[in-house]
Amino acid sequence: MELISDFENLRREMLENSREIIRLLKQRIKLAQKIGEIKKMNGGEIHDYNREREIIKLISGDRFTQSVLNILF
């Protein structure tokens, strides 16, 4: 019975992690929108490819992370 309990606990934890990922992505989108609004008010370019490359370089540590970042950017 312990194996089933462990399995269910792992599934529950995975679901919680998935919800947290979605929550953080939504938060990130809101921040990006605010940044875009500020750039627009100041007449700046909305899309900054150099900044995207900088972020990818700063936080990518492995192939999986790199793949996820390529999807986001």
XYZ file of C-alpha atoms in Angstrom:
73
model
C 0.000 0.000 0.000
C 2.889 2.374 0.655
C 3.848 2.376 -3.036
C 0.367 3.573 -4.025
C 0.480 6.256 -1.347
C 3.904 7.424 -2.565
C 2.620 7.440 -6.125
C -0.389 9.576 -5.214
C 1.768 11.958 -3.183
C 4.135 12.389 -6.120
C 1.240 13.049 -8.462
C -0.201 15.611 -6.072
C 3.170 17.330 -5.760
C 3.563 17.370 -9.549
C 0.137 18.969 -9.904
C 1.053 21.617 -7.328
C 4.289 22.318 -9.206
C 2.390 22.647 -12.481
C -0.015 25.112 -10.920
C 2.900 27.117 -9.526
C 4.604 27.192 -12.927
C 1.425 28.538 -14.527
C 1.002 31.114 -11.739
C 4.573 32.323 -12.251
C 4.199 32.459 -16.029
C 1.061 34.572 -15.646
C 2.931 36.859 -13.250
C 5.797 37.130 -15.747
C 3.378 38.079 -18.530
C 1.930 40.872 -16.379
C 5.412 42.193 -15.651
C 6.341 42.081 -19.338
C 3.172 43.995 -20.187
C 4.028 46.693 -17.644
C 7.551 46.953 -19.007
C 6.109 47.245 -22.523
C 3.789 50.043 -21.408
C 6.686 51.971 -19.882
C 8.767 51.513 -23.032
C 5.855 52.663 -25.183
C 5.340 55.812 -23.072
C 9.031 56.616 -23.424
C 9.084 55.958 -27.172
C 11.340 52.955 -26.861
C 11.320 49.705 -28.776
C 8.883 47.218 -27.265
C 10.842 44.142 -28.305
C 14.453 43.993 -27.127
C 16.256 41.006 -28.626
C 19.505 41.914 -26.892
C 17.771 41.806 -23.504
C 16.243 38.424 -24.339
C 19.663 37.014 -25.230
C 21.062 38.489 -22.016
C 18.350 36.819 -19.909
C 18.840 33.481 -21.658
C 22.582 33.701 -21.069
C 22.112 34.582 -17.373
C 19.720 31.801 -16.455
C 20.327 28.916 -18.837
C 22.423 26.255 -17.210
C 21.508 23.098 -19.086
C 19.886 21.925 -22.308
C 16.426 21.582 -20.782
C 16.469 25.124 -19.424
C 17.760 26.377 -22.760
C 14.885 24.654 -24.558
C 12.302 26.146 -22.215
C 13.797 29.608 -22.583
C 13.720 29.308 -26.358
C 9.986 28.609 -26.117
C 9.406 31.594 -23.814
C 11.435 33.996 -25.936
